[in-house]
Every structure is written in C-alpha cells, then in structure tokens.
PDB file of C-alpha atoms and ligand atoms in Angstrom:
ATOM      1  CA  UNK A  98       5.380  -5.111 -28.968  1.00 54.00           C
ATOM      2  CA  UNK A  99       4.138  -1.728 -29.925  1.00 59.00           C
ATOM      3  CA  UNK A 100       0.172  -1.701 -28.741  1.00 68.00           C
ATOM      4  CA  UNK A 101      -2.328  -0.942 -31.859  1.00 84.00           C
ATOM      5  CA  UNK A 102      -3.821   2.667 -31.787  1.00 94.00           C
ATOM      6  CA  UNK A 103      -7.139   2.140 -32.904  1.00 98.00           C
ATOM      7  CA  UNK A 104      -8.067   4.769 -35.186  1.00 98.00           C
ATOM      8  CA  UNK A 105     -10.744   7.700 -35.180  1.00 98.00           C
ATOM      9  CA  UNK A 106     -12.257   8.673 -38.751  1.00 98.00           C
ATOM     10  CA  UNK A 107     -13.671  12.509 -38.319  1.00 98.00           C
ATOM     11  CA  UNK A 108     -16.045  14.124 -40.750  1.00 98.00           C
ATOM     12  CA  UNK A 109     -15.838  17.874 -40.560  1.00 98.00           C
ATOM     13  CA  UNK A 110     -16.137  20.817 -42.871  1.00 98.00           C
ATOM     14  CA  UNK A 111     -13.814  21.848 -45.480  1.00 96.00           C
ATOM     15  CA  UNK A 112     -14.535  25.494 -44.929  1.00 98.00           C
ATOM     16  CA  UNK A 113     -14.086  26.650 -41.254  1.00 98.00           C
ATOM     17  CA  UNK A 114     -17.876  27.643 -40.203  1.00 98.00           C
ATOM     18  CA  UNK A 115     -18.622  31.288 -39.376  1.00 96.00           C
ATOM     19  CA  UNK A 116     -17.332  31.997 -35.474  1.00 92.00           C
ATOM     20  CA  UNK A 117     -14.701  30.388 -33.098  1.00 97.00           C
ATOM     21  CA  UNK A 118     -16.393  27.696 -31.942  1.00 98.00           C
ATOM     22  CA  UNK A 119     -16.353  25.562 -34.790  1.00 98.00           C
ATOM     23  CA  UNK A 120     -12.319  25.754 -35.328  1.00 98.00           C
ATOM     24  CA  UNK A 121     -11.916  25.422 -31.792  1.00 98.00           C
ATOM     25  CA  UNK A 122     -13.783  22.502 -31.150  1.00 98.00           C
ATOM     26  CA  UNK A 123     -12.170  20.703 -34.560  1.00 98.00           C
ATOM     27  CA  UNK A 124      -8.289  21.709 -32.606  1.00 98.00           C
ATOM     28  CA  UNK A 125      -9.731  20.237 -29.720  1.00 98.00           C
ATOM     29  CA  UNK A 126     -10.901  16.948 -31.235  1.00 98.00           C
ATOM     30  CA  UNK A 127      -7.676  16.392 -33.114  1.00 98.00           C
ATOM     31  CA  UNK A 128      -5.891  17.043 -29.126  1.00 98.00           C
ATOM     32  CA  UNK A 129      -8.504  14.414 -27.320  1.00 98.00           C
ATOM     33  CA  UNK A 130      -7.452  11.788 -30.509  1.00 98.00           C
ATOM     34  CA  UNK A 131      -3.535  12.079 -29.832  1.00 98.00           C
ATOM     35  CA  UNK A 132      -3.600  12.279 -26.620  1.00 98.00           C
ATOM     36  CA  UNK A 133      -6.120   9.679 -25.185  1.00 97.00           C
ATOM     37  CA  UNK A 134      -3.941   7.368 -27.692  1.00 97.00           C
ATOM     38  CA  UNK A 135      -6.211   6.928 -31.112  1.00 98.00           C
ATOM     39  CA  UNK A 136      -4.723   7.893 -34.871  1.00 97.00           C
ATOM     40  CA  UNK A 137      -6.368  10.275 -37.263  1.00 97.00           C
ATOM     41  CA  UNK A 138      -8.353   9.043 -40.436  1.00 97.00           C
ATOM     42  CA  UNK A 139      -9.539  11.905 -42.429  1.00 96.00           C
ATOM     43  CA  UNK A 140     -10.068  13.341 -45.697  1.00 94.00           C
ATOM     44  CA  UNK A 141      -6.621  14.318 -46.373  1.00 91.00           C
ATOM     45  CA  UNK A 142      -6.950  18.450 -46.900  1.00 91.00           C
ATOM     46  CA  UNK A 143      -5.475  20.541 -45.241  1.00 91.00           C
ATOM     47  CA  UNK A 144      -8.468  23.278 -45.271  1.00 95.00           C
ATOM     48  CA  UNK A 145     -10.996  24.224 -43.019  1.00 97.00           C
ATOM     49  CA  UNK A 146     -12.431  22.121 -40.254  1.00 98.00           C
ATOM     50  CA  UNK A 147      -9.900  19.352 -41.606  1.00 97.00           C
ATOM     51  CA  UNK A 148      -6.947  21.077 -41.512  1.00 96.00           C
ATOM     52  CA  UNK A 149      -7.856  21.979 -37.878  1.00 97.00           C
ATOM     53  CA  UNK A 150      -8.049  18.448 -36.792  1.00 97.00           C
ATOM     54  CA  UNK A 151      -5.086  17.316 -38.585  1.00 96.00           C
ATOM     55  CA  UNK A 152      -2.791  19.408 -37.278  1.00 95.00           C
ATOM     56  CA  UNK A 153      -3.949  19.203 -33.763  1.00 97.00           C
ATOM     57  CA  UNK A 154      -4.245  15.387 -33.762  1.00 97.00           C
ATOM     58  CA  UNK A 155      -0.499  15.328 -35.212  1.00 95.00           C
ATOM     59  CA  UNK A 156       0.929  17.817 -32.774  1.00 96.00           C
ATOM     60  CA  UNK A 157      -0.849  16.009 -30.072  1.00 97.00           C
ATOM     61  CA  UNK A 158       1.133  12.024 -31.231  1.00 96.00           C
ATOM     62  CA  UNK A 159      -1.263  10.995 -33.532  1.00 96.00           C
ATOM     63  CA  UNK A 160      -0.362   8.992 -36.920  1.00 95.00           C
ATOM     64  CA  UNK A 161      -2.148  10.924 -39.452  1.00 95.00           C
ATOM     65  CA  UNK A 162      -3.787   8.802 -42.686  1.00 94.00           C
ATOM     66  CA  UNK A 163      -5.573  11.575 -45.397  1.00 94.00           C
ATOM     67  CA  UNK A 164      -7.497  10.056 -47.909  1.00 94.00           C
ATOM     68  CA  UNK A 165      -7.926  12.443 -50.965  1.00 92.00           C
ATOM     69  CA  UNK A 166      -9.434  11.852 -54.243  1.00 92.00           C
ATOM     70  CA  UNK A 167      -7.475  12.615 -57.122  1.00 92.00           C
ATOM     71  CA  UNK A 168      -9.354  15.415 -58.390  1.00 92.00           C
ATOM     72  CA  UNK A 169      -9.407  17.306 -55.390  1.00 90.00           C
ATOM     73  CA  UNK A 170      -5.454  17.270 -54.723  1.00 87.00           C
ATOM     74  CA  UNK A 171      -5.385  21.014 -55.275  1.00 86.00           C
ATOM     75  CA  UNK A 172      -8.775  22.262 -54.305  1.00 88.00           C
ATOM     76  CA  UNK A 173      -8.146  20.250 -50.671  1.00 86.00           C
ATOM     77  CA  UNK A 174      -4.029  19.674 -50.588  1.00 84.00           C
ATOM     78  CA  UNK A 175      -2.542  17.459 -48.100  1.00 82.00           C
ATOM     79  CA  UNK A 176       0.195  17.905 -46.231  1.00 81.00           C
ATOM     80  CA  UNK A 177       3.668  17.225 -45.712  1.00 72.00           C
ATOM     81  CA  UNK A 178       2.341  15.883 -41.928  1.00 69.00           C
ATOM     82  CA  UNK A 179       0.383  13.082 -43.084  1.00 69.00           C
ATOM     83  CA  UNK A 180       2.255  10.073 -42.514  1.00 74.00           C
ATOM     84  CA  UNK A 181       0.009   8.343 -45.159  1.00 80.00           C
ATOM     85  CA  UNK A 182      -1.770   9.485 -48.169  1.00 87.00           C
ATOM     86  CA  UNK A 183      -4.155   7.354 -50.274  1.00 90.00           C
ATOM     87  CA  UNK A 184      -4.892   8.922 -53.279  1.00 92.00           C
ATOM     88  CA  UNK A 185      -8.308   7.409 -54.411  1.00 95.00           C
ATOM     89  CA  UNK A 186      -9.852   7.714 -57.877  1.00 95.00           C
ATOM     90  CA  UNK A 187     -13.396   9.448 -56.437  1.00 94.00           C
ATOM     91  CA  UNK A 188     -15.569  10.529 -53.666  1.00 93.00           C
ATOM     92  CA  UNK A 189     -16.929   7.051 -52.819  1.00 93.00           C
ATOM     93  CA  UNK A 190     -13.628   4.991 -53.376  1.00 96.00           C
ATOM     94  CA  UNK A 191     -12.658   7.672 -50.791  1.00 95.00           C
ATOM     95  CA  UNK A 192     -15.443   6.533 -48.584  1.00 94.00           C
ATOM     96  CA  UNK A 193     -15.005   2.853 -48.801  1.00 95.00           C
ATOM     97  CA  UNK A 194     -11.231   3.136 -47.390  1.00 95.00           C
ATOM     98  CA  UNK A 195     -12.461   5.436 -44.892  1.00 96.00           C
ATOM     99  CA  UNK A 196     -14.671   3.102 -44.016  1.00 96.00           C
ATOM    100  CA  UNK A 197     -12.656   0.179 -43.987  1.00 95.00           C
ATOM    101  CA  UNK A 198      -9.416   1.750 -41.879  1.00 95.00           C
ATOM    102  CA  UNK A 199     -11.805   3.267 -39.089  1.00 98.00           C
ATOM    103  CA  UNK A 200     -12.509   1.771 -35.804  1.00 98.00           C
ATOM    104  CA  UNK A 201     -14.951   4.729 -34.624  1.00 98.00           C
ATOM    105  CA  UNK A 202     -16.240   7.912 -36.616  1.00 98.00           C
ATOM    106  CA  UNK A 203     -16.595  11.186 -35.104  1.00 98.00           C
ATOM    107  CA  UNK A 204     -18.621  13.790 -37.020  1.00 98.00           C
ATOM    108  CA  UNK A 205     -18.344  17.469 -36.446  1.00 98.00           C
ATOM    109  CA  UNK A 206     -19.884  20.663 -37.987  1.00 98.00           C
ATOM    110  CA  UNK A 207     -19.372  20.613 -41.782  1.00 98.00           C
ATOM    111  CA  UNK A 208     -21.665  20.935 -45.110  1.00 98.00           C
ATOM    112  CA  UNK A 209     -23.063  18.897 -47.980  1.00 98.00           C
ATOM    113  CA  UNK A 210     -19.802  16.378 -47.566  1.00 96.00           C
ATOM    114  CA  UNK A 211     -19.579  15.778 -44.340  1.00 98.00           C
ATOM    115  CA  UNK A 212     -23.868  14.924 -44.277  1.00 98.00           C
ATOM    116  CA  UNK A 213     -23.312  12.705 -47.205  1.00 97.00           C
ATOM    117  CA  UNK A 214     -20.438  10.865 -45.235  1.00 97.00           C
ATOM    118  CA  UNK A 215     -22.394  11.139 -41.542  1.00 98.00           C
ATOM    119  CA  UNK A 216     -25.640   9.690 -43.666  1.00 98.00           C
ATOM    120  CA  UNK A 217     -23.211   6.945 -45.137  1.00 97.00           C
ATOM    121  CA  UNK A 218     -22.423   5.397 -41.575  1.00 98.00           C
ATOM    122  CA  UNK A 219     -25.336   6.053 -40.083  1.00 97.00           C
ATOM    123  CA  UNK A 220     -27.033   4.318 -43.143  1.00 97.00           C
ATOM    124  CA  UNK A 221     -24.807   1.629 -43.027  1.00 96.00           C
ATOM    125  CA  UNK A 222     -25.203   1.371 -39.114  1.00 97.00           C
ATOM    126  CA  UNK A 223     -29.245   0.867 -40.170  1.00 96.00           C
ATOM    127  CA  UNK A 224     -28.631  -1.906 -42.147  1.00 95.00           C
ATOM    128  CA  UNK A 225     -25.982  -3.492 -39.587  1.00 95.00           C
ATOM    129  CA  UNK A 226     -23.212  -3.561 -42.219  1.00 95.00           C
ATOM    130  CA  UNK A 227     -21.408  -0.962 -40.396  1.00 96.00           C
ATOM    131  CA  UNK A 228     -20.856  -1.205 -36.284  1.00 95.00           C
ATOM    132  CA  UNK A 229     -18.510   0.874 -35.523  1.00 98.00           C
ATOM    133  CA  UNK A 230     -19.692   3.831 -33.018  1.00 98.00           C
ATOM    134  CA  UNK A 231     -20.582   6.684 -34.520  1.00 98.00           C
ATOM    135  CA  UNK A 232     -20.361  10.037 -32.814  1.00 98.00           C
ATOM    136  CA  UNK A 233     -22.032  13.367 -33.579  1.00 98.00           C
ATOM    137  CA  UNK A 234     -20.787  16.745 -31.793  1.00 98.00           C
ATOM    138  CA  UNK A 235     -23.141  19.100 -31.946  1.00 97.00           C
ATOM    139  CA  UNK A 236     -21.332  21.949 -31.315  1.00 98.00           C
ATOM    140  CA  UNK A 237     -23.283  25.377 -30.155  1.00 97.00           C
ATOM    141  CA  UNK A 238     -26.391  23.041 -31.435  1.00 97.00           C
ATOM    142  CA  UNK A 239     -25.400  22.852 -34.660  1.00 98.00           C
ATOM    143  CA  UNK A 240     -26.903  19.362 -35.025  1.00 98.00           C
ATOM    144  CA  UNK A 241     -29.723  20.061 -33.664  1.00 97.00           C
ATOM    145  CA  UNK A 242     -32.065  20.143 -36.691  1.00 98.00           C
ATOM    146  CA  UNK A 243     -30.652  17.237 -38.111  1.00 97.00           C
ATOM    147  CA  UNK A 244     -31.226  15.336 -34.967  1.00 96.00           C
ATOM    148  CA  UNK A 245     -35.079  16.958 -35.347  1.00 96.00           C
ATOM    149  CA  UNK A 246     -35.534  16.133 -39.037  1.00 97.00           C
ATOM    150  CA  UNK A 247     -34.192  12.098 -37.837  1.00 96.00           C
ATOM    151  CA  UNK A 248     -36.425  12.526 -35.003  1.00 95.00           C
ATOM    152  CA  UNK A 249     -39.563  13.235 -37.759  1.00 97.00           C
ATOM    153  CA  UNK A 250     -38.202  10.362 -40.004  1.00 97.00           C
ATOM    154  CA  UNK A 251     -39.179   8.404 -36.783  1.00 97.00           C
ATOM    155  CA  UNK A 252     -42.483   9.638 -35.621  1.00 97.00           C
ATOM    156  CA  UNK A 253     -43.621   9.865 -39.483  1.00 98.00           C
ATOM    157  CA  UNK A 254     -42.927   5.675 -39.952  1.00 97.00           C
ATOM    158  CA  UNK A 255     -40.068   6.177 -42.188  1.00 97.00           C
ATOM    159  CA  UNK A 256     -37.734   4.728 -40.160  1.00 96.00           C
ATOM    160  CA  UNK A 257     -37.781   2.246 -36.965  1.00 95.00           C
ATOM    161  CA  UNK A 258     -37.624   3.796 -32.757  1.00 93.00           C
ATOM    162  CA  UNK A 259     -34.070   2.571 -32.154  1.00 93.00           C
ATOM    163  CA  UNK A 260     -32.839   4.833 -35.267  1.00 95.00           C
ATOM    164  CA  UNK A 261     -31.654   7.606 -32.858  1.00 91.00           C
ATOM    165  CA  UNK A 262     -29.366   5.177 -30.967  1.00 94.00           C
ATOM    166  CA  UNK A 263     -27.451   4.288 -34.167  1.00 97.00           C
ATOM    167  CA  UNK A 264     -25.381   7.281 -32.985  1.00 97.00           C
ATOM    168  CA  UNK A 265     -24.155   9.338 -30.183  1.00 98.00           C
ATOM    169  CA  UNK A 266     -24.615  13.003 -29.964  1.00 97.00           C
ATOM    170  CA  UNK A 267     -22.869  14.913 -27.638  1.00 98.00           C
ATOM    171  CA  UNK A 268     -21.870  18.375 -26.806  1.00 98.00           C
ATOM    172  CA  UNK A 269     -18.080  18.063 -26.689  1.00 98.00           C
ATOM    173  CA  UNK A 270     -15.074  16.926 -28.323  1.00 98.00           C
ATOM    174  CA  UNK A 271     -14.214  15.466 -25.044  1.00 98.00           C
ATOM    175  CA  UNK A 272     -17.464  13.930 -24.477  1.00 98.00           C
ATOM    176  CA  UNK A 273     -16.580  12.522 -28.575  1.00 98.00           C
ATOM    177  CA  UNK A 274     -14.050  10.758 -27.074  1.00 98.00           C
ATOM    178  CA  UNK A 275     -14.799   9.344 -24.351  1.00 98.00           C
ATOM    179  CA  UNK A 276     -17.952   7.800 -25.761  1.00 98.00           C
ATOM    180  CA  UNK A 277     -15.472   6.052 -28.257  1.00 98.00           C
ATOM    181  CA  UNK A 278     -13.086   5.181 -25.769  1.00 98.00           C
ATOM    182  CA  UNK A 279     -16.457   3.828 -23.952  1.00 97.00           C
ATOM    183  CA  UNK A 280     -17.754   1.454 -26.507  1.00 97.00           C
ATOM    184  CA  UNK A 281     -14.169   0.129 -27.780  1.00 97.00           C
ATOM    185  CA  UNK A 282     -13.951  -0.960 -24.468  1.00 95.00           C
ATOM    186  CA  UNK A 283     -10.860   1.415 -23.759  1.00 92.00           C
ATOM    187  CA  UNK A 284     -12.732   3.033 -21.067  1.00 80.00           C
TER     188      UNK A 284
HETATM  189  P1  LIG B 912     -17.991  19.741 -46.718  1.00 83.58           P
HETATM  190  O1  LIG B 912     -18.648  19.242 -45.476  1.00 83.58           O
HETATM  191  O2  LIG B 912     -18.974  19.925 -47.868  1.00 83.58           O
HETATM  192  O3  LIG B 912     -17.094  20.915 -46.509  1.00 83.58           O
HETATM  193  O4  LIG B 912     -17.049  18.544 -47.234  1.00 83.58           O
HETATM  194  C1  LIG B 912     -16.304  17.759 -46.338  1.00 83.58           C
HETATM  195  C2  LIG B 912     -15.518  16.757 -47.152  1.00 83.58           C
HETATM  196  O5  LIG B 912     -16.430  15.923 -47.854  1.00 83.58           O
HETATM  197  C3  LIG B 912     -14.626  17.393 -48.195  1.00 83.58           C
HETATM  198  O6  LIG B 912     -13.422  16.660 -48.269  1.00 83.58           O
HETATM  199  C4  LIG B 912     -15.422  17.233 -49.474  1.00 83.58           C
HETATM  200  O7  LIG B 912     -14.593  17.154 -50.610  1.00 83.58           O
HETATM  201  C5  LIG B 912     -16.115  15.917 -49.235  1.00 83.58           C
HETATM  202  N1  LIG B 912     -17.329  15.738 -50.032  1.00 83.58           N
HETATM  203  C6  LIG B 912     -18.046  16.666 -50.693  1.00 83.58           C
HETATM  204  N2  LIG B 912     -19.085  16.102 -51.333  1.00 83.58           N
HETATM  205  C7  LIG B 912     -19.027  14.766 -51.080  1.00 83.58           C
HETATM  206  C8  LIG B 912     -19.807  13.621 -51.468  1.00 83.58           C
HETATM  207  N3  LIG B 912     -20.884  13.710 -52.228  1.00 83.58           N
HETATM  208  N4  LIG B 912     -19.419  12.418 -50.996  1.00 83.58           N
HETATM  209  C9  LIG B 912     -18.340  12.295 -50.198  1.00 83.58           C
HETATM  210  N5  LIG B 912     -17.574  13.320 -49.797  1.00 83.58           N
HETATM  211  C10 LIG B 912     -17.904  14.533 -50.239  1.00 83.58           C
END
C-alpha cells in the first residue's frame, strides 16, 4: 500500500515581496515539500508568493490541494495543476479546511492574510486546540519584528513565557522542513 504523504499547509504572500529573496525562498519551499515526500495545502492562487510554492511543490511530486474562496476565484485563480480545489464560501470557511487537512504549517513572508492566518495557528496553538508544528521562515529577517512585538506581548504580561515556543522560526526553507520532518517524527 501506497504510504500517506503527510501534508504541509504554507502561508505566504499573494503579491511577490520587493527583491529575489522572497520568490526564491517560496520556489525553494515548494522543492523541500515534494521532494522530502510531504503534499502542498495552500490557498489555491496562483499569484505571488503562492503561485511560487505551488508550482515548485508540483514540479518537485507533490499533490497539490488549493483552497479558494468563492469570491476570490478571479482576483487569486487556481490552476489547472491543482489536483484538488475546494471552493469555500469565505475567508474563514477557507481557514477551517486548511486547518483541518494540514499536518504541519509553514509560514513565509506575506501581508495582512498571511498574519491573520500565522495569528490563527499560533492562537489556536495557545489555547492547545491546534498542535500541529508551526513554522515561521524569516527570510532576510523579515520576521523579525513580529517575533519582537511577541517577544513584548511576553515581557509586558499579556501573554505566558512558553508563548515563543508555540512556533519555530528559522532562517531557511530547508531548515522549514526539516523542523517538520523533526517533530512528525519523519526525521
Ligand atoms: P496576503 O498575505 O495579504 O497577500 O494574503 C495571503 C492570502 O491570505 C491570500 O490568499 C488572501 O486572500 C488571504 N487573506 C487576506 N485576508 C485574509 C483574512 N482576513 N483571513 C484569511 N485570509 C486572508
């Protein structure tokens, strides 16, 4: 029998960041899924950050699953790659199948979207209905203020000391990875 591929979720930008590094590092995440052995779980456009992972992880052996709200079919289209698409009837239906198909999330650069979605698991991680690893790459230090603003949450009482290891952050998409591969026990 076919061994289960468990699957990767990655929150990433819809737009493609100013500079290289961003694309490169989404291309390189979506190689490091396929190819260690994991399928894709992702928003389901084929723009930006998003369409960068897709098309890696796919050309790399990985089953692709986009999951797209209605509304943004043609602001964010999918593609004829994705094995799978779920067309949900809004942002948070969206986020609950996410949720529920993904064995591991791995967050890269993005914007407002892809904080609300890290903030969702990490959230969720907080309140232990969520324990799947989560995985930040903080490309070029992209994360880095977010990590200091989590960091203030902390020190200001807002939050408990163990808040920081909710979640992984790492330089790489390698790294991403191999953390995941780590704590499924894959390792
Ligand atoms: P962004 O990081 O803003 O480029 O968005 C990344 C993905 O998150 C895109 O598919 C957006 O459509 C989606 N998104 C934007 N706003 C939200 C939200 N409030 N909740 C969930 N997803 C969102």
């Amino acid at each position: 029998m076919e061994k289960k591929r468990p699957k990767i979720c990655v929150f990433c930008g819809s737009s493609l960041g100013r500079g290289p590094a961003y694309a490169d590092a989404a291309r390189r995440l979506g190689g490091a899924i396929g190819a260690q052995g994991y399928d894709l779980v992702f928003g389901g456009g084929y723009v930006g950050l998003m369409g960068e992972v897709a098309h890696a992880a796919k050309a790399a052996g990985a089953h692709v699953t986009g999951v797209l709200p209605v509304f943004l079919r043609h602001l964010e289209p999918p593609s004829a790659e994705e094995e799978i698409v779920l067309l949900t009837a809004d942002l948070q239906e969206r986020k609950r199948e996410m949720l529920a198909r993904a064995d591991a999330f791995v967050v890269l650069p993005g914007g407002l979207g892809t904080l609300d979605e890290f903030f969702e698991v990490v959230s969720s991680a907080q309140l232990k209905t969520l324990d799947q690893p989560i995985v930040l790459i903080d490309t070029d230090g992209f994360y880095a203020p977010l990590a200091a603003l989590i960091d203030a949450v902390v020190a200001e009482g807002f939050a408990g000391a163990a808040t920081s290891a909710l979640y992984a952050r790492v330089a790489t998409p390698e790294e991403a990875v191999a953390v995941v591969s780590q704590r499924l026990g894959r390792a």
